[in-house]
Coordinates of C-alpha atoms in Angstrom, one line a residue:
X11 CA 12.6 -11.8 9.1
X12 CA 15.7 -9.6 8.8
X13 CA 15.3 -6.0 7.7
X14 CA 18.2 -4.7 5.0
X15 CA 19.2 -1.4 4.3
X16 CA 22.1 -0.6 1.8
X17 CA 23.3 2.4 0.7
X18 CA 24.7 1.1 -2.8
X19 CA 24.1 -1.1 -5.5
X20 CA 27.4 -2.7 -4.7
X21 CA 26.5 -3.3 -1.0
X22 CA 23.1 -5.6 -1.7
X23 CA 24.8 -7.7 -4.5
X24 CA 27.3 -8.7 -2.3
X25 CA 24.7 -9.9 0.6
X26 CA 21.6 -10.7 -1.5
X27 CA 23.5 -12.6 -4.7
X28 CA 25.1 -15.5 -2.8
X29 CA 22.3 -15.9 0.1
X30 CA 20.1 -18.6 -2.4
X31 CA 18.6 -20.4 0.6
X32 CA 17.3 -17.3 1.6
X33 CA 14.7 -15.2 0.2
X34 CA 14.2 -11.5 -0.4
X35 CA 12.3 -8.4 -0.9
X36 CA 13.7 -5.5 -2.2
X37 CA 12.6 -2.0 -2.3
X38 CA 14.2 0.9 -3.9
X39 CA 14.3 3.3 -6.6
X40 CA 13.4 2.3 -10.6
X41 CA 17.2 2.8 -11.6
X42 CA 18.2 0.1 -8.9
X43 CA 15.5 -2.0 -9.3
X44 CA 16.4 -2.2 -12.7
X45 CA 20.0 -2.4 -12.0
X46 CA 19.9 -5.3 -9.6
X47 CA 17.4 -7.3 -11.7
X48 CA 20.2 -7.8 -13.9
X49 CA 22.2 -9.7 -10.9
X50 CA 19.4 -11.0 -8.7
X51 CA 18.3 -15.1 -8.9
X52 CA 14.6 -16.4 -8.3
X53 CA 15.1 -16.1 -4.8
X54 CA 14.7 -12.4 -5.0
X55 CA 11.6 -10.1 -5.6
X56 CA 12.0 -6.5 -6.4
X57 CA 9.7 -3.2 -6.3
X58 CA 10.2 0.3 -7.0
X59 CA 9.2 2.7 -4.9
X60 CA 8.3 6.7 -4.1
X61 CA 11.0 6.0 -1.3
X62 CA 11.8 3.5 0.9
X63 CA 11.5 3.0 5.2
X64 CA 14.4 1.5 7.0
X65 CA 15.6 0.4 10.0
X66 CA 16.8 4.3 10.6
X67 CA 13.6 5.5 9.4
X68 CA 12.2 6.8 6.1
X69 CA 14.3 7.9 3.3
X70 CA 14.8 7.8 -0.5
X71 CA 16.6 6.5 -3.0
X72 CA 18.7 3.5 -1.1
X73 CA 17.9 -0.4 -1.0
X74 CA 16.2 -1.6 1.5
X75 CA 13.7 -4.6 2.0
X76 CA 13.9 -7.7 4.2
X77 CA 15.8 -11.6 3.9
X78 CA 12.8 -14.3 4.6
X79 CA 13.1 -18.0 5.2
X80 CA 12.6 -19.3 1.5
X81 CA 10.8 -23.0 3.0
X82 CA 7.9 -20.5 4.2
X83 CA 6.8 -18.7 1.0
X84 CA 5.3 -19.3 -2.4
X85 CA 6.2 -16.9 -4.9
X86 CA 3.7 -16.1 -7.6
X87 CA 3.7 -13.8 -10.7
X88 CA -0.1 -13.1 -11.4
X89 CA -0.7 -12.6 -15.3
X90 CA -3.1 -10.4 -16.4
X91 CA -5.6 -10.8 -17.1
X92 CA -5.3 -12.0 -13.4
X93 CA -8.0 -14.8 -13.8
X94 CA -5.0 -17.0 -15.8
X95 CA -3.3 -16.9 -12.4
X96 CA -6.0 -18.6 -10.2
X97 CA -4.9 -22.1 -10.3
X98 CA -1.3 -21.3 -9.3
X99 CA -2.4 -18.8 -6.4
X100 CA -5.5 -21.3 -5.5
X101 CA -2.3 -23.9 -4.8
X102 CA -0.2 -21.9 -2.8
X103 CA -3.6 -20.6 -0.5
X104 CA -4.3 -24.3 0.1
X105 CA -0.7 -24.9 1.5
X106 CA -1.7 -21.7 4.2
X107 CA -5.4 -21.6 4.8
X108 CA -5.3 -23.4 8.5
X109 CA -2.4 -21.4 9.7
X110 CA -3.9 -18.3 11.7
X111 CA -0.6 -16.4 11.4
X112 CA -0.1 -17.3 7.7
X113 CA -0.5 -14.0 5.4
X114 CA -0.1 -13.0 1.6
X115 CA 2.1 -9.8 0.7
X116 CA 0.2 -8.2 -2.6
X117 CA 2.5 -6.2 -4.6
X118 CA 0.7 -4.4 -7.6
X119 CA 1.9 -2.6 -10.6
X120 CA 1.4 1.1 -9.6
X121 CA -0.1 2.7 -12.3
X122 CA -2.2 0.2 -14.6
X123 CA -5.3 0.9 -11.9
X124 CA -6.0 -3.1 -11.8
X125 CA -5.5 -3.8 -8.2
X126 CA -9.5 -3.9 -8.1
X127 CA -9.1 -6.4 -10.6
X128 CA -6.7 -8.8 -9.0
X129 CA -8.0 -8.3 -5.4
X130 CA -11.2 -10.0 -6.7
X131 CA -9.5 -12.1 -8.1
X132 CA -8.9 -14.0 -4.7
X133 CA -12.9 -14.4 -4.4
X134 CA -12.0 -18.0 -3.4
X135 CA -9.8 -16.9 -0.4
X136 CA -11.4 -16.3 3.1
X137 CA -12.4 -13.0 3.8
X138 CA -11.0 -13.6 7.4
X139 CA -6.7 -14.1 5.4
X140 CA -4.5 -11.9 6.1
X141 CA -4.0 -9.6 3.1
X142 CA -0.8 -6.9 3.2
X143 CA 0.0 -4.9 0.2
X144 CA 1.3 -2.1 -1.6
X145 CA 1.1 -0.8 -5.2
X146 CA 5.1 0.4 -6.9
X147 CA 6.0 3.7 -7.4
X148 CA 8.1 5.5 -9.2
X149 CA 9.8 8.6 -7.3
X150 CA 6.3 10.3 -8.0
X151 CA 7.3 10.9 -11.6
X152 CA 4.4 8.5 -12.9
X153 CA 5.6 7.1 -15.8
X154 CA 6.6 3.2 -15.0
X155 CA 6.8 1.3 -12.1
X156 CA 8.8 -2.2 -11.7
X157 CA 8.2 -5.5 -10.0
X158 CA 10.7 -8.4 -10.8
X159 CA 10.9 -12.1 -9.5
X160 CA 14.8 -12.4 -10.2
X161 CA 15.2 -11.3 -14.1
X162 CA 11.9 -11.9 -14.9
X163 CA 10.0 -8.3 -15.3
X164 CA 6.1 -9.4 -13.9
X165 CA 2.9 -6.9 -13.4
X166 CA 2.0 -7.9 -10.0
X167 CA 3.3 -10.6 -7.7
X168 CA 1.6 -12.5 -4.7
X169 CA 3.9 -14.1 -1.8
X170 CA 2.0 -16.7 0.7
X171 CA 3.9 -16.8 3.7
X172 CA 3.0 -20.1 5.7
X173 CA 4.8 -17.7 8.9
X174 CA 5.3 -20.0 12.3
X175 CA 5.5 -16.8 13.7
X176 CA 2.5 -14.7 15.2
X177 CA 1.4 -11.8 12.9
X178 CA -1.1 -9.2 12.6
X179 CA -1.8 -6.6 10.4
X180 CA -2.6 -3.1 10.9
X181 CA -4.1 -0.1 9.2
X182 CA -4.1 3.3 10.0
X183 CA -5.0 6.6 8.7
X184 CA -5.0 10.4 10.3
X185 CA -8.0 11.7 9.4
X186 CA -11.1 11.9 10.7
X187 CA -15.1 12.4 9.1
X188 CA -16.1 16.0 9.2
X189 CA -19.8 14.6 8.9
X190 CA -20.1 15.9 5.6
X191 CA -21.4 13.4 3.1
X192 CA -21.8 13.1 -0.5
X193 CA -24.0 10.7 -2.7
X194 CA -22.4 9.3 -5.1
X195 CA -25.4 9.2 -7.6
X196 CA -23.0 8.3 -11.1
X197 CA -19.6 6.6 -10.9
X198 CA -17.4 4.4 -13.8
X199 CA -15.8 2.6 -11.0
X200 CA -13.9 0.8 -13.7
X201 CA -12.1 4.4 -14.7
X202 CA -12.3 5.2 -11.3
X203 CA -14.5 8.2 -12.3
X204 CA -17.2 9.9 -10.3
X205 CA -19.5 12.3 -12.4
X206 CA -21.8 13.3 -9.7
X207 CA -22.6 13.9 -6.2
X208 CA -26.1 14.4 -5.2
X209 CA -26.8 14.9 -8.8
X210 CA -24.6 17.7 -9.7
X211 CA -21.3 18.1 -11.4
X212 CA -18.9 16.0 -9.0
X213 CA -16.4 19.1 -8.9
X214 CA -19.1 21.5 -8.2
X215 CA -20.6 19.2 -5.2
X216 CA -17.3 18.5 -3.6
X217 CA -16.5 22.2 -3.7
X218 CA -19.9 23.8 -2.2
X219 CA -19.3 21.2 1.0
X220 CA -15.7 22.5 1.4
X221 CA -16.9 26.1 0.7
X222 CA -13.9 26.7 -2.0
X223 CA -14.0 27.7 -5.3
X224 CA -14.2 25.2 -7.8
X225 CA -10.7 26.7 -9.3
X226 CA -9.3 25.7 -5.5
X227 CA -10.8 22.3 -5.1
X228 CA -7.8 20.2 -5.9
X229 CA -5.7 22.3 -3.5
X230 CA -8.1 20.8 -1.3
X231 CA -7.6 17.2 -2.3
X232 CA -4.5 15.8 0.3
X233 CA -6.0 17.9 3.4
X234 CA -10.0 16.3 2.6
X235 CA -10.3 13.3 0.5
X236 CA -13.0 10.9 0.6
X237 CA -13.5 7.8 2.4
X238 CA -16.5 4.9 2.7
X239 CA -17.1 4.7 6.3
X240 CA -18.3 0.7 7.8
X241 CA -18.6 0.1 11.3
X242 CA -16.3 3.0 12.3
X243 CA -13.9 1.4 9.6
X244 CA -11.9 4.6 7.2
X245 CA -11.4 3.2 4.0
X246 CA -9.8 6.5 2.0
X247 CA -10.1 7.4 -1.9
X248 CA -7.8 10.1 -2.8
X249 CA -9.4 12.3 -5.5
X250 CA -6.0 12.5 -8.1
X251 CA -7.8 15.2 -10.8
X252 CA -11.0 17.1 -11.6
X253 CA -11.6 16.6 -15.3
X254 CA -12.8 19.1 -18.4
X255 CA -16.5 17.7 -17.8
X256 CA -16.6 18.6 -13.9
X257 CA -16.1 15.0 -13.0
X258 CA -13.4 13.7 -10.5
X259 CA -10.9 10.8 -11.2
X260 CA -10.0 8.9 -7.9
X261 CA -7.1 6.8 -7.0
X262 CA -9.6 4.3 -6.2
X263 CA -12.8 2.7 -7.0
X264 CA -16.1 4.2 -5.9
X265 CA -18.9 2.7 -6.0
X266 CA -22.2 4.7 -7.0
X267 CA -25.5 4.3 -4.8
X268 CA -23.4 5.1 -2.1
X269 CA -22.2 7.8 0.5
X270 CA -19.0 9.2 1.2
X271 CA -17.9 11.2 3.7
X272 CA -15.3 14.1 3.6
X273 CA -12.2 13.4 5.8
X274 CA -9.7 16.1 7.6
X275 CA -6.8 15.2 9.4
X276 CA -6.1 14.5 12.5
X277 CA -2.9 14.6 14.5
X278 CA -0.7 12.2 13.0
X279 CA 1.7 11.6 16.3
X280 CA -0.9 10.9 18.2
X281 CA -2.3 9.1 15.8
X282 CA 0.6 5.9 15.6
X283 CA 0.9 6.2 19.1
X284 CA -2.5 4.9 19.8
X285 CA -2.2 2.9 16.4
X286 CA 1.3 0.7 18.0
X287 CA -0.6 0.3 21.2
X288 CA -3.1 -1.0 19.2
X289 CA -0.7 -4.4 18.4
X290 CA -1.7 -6.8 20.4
X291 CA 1.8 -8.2 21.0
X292 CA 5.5 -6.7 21.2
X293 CA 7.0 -7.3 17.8
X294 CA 10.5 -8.8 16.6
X295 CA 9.9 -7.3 12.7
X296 CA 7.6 -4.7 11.1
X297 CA 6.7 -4.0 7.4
X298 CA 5.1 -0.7 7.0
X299 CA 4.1 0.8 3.6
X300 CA 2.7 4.2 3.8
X301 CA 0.6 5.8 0.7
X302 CA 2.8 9.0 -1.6
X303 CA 0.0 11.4 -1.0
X304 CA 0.6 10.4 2.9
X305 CA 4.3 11.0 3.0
X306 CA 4.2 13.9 0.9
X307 CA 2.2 15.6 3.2
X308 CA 4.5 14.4 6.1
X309 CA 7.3 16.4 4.4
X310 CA 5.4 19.2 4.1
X311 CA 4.4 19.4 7.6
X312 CA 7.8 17.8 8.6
X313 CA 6.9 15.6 10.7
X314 CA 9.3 12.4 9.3
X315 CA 11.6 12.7 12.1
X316 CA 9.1 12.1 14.6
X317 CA 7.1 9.9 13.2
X318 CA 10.4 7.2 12.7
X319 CA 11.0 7.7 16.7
X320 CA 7.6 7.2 17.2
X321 CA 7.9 3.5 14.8
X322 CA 11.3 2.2 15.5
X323 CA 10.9 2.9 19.3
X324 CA 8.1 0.1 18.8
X325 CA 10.4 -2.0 16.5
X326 CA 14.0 -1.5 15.2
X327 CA 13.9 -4.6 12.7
X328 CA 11.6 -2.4 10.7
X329 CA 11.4 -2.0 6.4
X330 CA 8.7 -1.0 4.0
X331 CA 8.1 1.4 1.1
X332 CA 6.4 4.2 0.2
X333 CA 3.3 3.5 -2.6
X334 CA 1.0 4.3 -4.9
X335 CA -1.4 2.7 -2.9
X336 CA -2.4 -0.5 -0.5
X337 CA -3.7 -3.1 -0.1
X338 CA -5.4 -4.4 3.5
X339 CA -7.3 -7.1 3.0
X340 CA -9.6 -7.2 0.1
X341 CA -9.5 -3.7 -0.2
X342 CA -7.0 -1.3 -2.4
X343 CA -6.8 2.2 -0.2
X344 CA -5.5 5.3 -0.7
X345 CA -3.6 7.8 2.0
X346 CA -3.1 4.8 4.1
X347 CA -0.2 3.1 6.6
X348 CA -0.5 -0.6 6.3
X349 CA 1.5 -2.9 8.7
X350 CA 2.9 -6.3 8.8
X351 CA 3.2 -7.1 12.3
X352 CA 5.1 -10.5 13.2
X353 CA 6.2 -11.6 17.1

C-alpha cells in the first residue's frame, strides 16, 4: 500500500485516472471529492473529510489517500436500509474469513447517525475480524458529507481486503476516568439521546459531577466526555448538545441500564508514544483516522506538529483522514485515533 498526497485536483487525475489495475482511496475536501468523482473509474473510492493526514503530517484541504492492489479487495456499496446489502457483504467476508491479516475498511456517511445500524449489520461476521473505519466529514460545516465508488454517489461503502501482508489495528484515546460515574437510567439510543442520569435531568447530572453551571456544561464537553469502560477498554461518546428538555444528544449510542464514566485528558505525546510501542511489529504503511472533536482540540492546544514527528517517525508511508467518527471493530466511537497497521 502506497500513500498519495497531491496538492491539486490536476495532480491526482493525472496519477489516479490511468492506474485501472490499481485501486484507490481518496480523501479530501467535499469540493474535490466532488470534482474528481466526475473523472475517477470504479477503481477509485472517495470520502470527504474534516481534513486529511499525509505522509508530511496532518493538514487540510489537499488529496491524499492511498493506491491498493485491486486482486486483494472487494468493494461494496451498502444500501440502506443496510440489511439489502447482506448478501453481497456476506460474499466478500467468505472470500477473507481464514486469513488472520485480512481486514474490512468501514467508511460511513457522516451525518445520517446509522453507523449503529450498519455495524450490526455484520452480526454474521466474527467478533475476532478486523474492523477499521471512519465516518465522512465535511470541513466541520455539517451539512453533507460524500462517499463515491467512481461516479456513483453511495451512503456507506465496505472494502474486504484479503491483505498477504501482516496487519493490526490499533485504538487509542487520551483521556483517562476521573472515577466519576453516571447511570444512565433513560436513553433513546436510536436518537442517540440520554434524558437522565441517576434519575435527574441528564444536563443537570452531568453538571453537578463536573461542579459547573449548567449554562457551562457544554464548554465542558471536548475536555470530559463520556465513555463505557470494559476490561480497562475506553470506548468514548462525545456529548454534541444539551437540549430545551435538559437532555443530552451524543455522537454516539448509549445504552440505558448502564454506567458511564467521565473522562479528562491525559497527555496526548505521551500517549502515541506508548500507543506505537504498542504495534507489535515495525510497519511498511499506516492508516490513521483521528475523530474532529480530537483534532480540534489538537489545534487548540497546538500540539499537530508534534504529534506528526511522533507518527511518521514510526512510519513515513502514512495517510488517513480526519472524521466524524470511527469505527474499531463492531463499535462506532467518538474522540478516537484508529489505526491500520500493515508490515
Amino acid at each position: 500500500m502506497k500513500a498519495l498526497h497531491y496538492s491539486s485536483i490536476q495532480q491526482a487525475i493525472d496519477y489516479i485516472v490511468p492506474r485501472t489495475n490499481s485501486g484507490f482511496l481518496i480523501f479530501s475536501n467535499v469540493a474535490n471529492v466532488q470534482e474528481l468523482s466526475k473523472v475517477v473509474g470504479e477503481h477509485v473510492v472517495l470520502c470527504s473529510t474534516s481534513g486529511e493526514y499525509t505522509p508530511e503530517g496532518y493538514r487540510q484541504n489537499v488529496i491524499t489517500g492511498f493506491e491498493f492492489n485491486l486482486q486483494e479487495a472487494d468493494i461494496n456499496e451498502i444500501l440502506i436500509p443496510p440489511i439489502k446489502s447482506v448478501a453481497q457483504l456476506k460474499q466478500s467476508y467468505k472470500k477473507v474469513q481464514h486469513n488472520p491479516n485480512a481486514f474490512m475498511l468501514l467508511l460511513c456517511d457522516g451525518l445520517s447517525a446509522m453507523e449503529e445500524s450498519i455495524i450490526t449489520t455484520f452480526h454474521f461476521i466474527d467478533d475476532r475480524f478486523k474492523i477499521v473505519g471512519g465516518s465522512a466529514g465535511d470541513s466541520a460545516q455539517f451539512k453533507e458529507t460524500l462517499i463515491y465508488i467512481g461516479g456513483k454517489k453511495v451512503h456507506s461503502v465496505a472494502i474486504f481486503f484479503n491483505s498477504q501482508q501482516k496487519t493490526e489495528i490499533v485504538k487509542e484515546n487520551i483521556y483517562v476516568p476521573t472515577g466519576k460515574k453516571l447511570l444512565v437510567t433513560d436513553a433513546d439510543p436510536i436518537k442517540r439521546i440520554v434524558k437522565t442520569f441517576n434519575n435527574k435531568p441528564a444536563s443537570t447530572e452531568y453538571a453537578r459531577l463536573l461542579g459547573v453551571s449548567e449554562a457551562e456544561l457544554p464548554k465542558y464537553f471536548m475536555d470530559n466526555p463520556l465513555a463505557r469502560v470494559y476490561k480497562d477498554d475506553i470506548f468514548i461518546a462525545s456529548p454534541m448538545k444539551v437540549n430545551p428538555d435538559k437532555s443530552i444528544t451524543f455522537y454516539c449510542q448509549i445504552m440505558p441500564n448502564g454506567f458511564v464514566e467521565v473522562l479528562e485528558p491525559s497527555n496526548p505525546l505521551e500517549v502515541i508514544r506508548k500507543t506505537l510501542r504498542s504495534c507489535s511489529f515495525k510497519p511498511s504503511f499506516t492508516l490513521a483516522i483521528n475523530c474532529v472533536l480530537r483534532s480540534i482540540k489538537f489545534e487548540n492546544d497546538r500540539i499537530w506538529s508534534k504529534m506528526d514527528q511522533e507518527l511518521l517517525a514510526f512510519c513515513k508511508n502514512t495517510t488517513g483522514f480526519i472524521s466524524y467518527g470511527e469505527q474499531y471493530y463492531k463499535n462506532h466511537l467518538n474522540q478516537t485515533m484508529v489505526m491500520l497497521v500493515v508490515g
